Amino acid sequence: MSTNSLMEDKQAGEATAIIRSPANLALIKYWGKSDPEKNFPANDSLSFVFESFWTQCEISTHSHTTSDVWQLFEYTDKELFQPLNPTPNFFEKGKKQLERIRLACGDARALTIKIGNNFPHGCGIASSASSMSALTTAALSAYTRSNSMQQLASHGWPLGKVAALSRLGSGSACRSFLPGFSWWERGDSPESQSVSSIEVHPDLQIMDTLVLVSSTPKEVPSSTGHLSAFTSPLYSPRLEAIPERIALCQSYMLENSFDQLGSLCEQEALDLHAIAMSATPSANYLLPKTSDILTWVRKQRKSSGIRFYFTLDAGANVHILSRTEDSETVKNLVNRSFPALDLMQSGVGSGIKWMDKADWPRSEHPNFDSLKRTEGQQVYGV
Ligand code: DP6
């Protein structure tokens, strides 16, 4: 084995690829699809990738068996990955995505898939974006023996094609590839949709403070909310307003107008939830504590003079956006007012990357033995 990110076992003709893919946060939200089968969005969205919240996926080919082996991990506060009991929803999505990858690659070899997030499950970070982009890129890299985006491109997998295949697993996954801020455009036809980098003012340094209100998986998955969005009477007006909002958001980022950007983010988050609640069937992702925090953010902003704003995904947890220089103060303010709630912070990151070495639990880890398996057996954790 070499120590390169693509580790090849030349004798056996097998390869291993390790990918770390960031979660991303939308400032202008993707809500509603023009094609639910292919996850073409009904509207443009603007997002950034996180520096510190990611999924790591290590995939190895193995020709000597016919079944895949899945090993799922979660990150603990001791900075160790532990086996994780997955949700059935994850497996359904993951297996379906592997079928698509195999079909697209024309390679049916079985795989060992180790995958884990470094943030708690169901915590309001759209983990399907980081996990589907990591899974897709790692599988394509192992099958094509690639250890960079350039190599994938030379094997017929340019970035746009990798992102498009990831999007079939989860729409927002196509926004996890590029560094910094991205614009996912819906285009005039489904085939013309694209993701591109957007330029922002160099002094626009943003930090997200994620307030964990609940880590219980939500009752209505985002995928279901997307489908009913168009039944809300608020939905058409939103679609009409989106081009102007996208333009405004881009100009605020370019001008470093943080207050205007923050107000727009709050408006977007509230729109998303108003639509979810007024759709049929209706979905209420918010908990009483969520509303408390939203009210608190607005009050504290006035009384403290510190500029921070909220945004939400389709979940109960609250993302508080501030300038990086204010993030320690924001953390202290939240801690003081909500001492029982956990916080996580991340700045803006640099996109997907190939890793040289995976930091997975080894056999000395107390739970790892229970993962030992017979060949070809699927391992779903302890
Ligand atoms: C509210 O990408 O998770 O987080 O395409 O069905 O997998 P699927 O949905 P997903 O939707 C994310 C919705 C959102 C807003 C956003 O991230 O833009």
mmCIF file of C-alpha atoms in Angstrom, residues 1 8 18-19 42 51 72 86 122 125 129 158 180 192-193 215 257-258 273 280 296 300 309 344-345 378:
data_model
loop_
_atom_site.group_PDB
_atom_site.id
_atom_site.type_symbol
_atom_site.label_atom_id
_atom_site.label_comp_id
_atom_site.label_asym_id
_atom_site.label_seq_id
_atom_site.Cartn_x
_atom_site.Cartn_y
_atom_site.Cartn_z
ATOM 1 C CA MET A 1 0.000 0.000 0.000
ATOM 2 C CA GLU A 8 -3.626 0.753 -4.415
ATOM 3 C CA ILE A 18 -10.714 8.589 1.207
ATOM 4 C CA ILE A 19 -12.796 11.726 0.789
ATOM 5 C CA ALA A 42 -37.335 24.882 -8.601
ATOM 6 C CA GLU A 51 -14.761 24.351 7.318
ATOM 7 C CA LEU A 72 -20.966 3.654 9.846
ATOM 8 C CA PRO A 86 -27.808 4.147 11.045
ATOM 9 C CA GLY A 122 -29.918 14.915 12.866
ATOM 10 C CA ILE A 125 -26.765 20.385 9.386
ATOM 11 C CA ALA A 129 -25.272 16.917 1.270
ATOM 12 C CA PRO A 158 -15.211 16.290 -14.604
ATOM 13 C CA GLY A 180 -16.297 29.222 -0.217
ATOM 14 C CA SER A 192 -28.897 23.652 -17.971
ATOM 15 C CA GLN A 193 -28.693 23.841 -14.175
ATOM 16 C CA SER A 215 -30.953 15.993 17.841
ATOM 17 C CA SER A 257 -22.770 44.593 3.782
ATOM 18 C CA PHE A 258 -23.135 42.125 6.630
ATOM 19 C CA HIS A 273 -40.841 27.715 7.358
ATOM 20 C CA THR A 280 -50.507 20.494 2.367
ATOM 21 C CA TRP A 296 -33.702 36.248 21.569
ATOM 22 C CA GLN A 300 -29.892 40.664 21.836
ATOM 23 C CA TYR A 309 -28.553 36.951 12.535
ATOM 24 C CA MET A 344 -20.921 24.069 17.478
ATOM 25 C CA GLN A 345 -19.043 26.639 15.414
ATOM 26 C CA GLN A 378 -23.170 -6.184 5.948
#
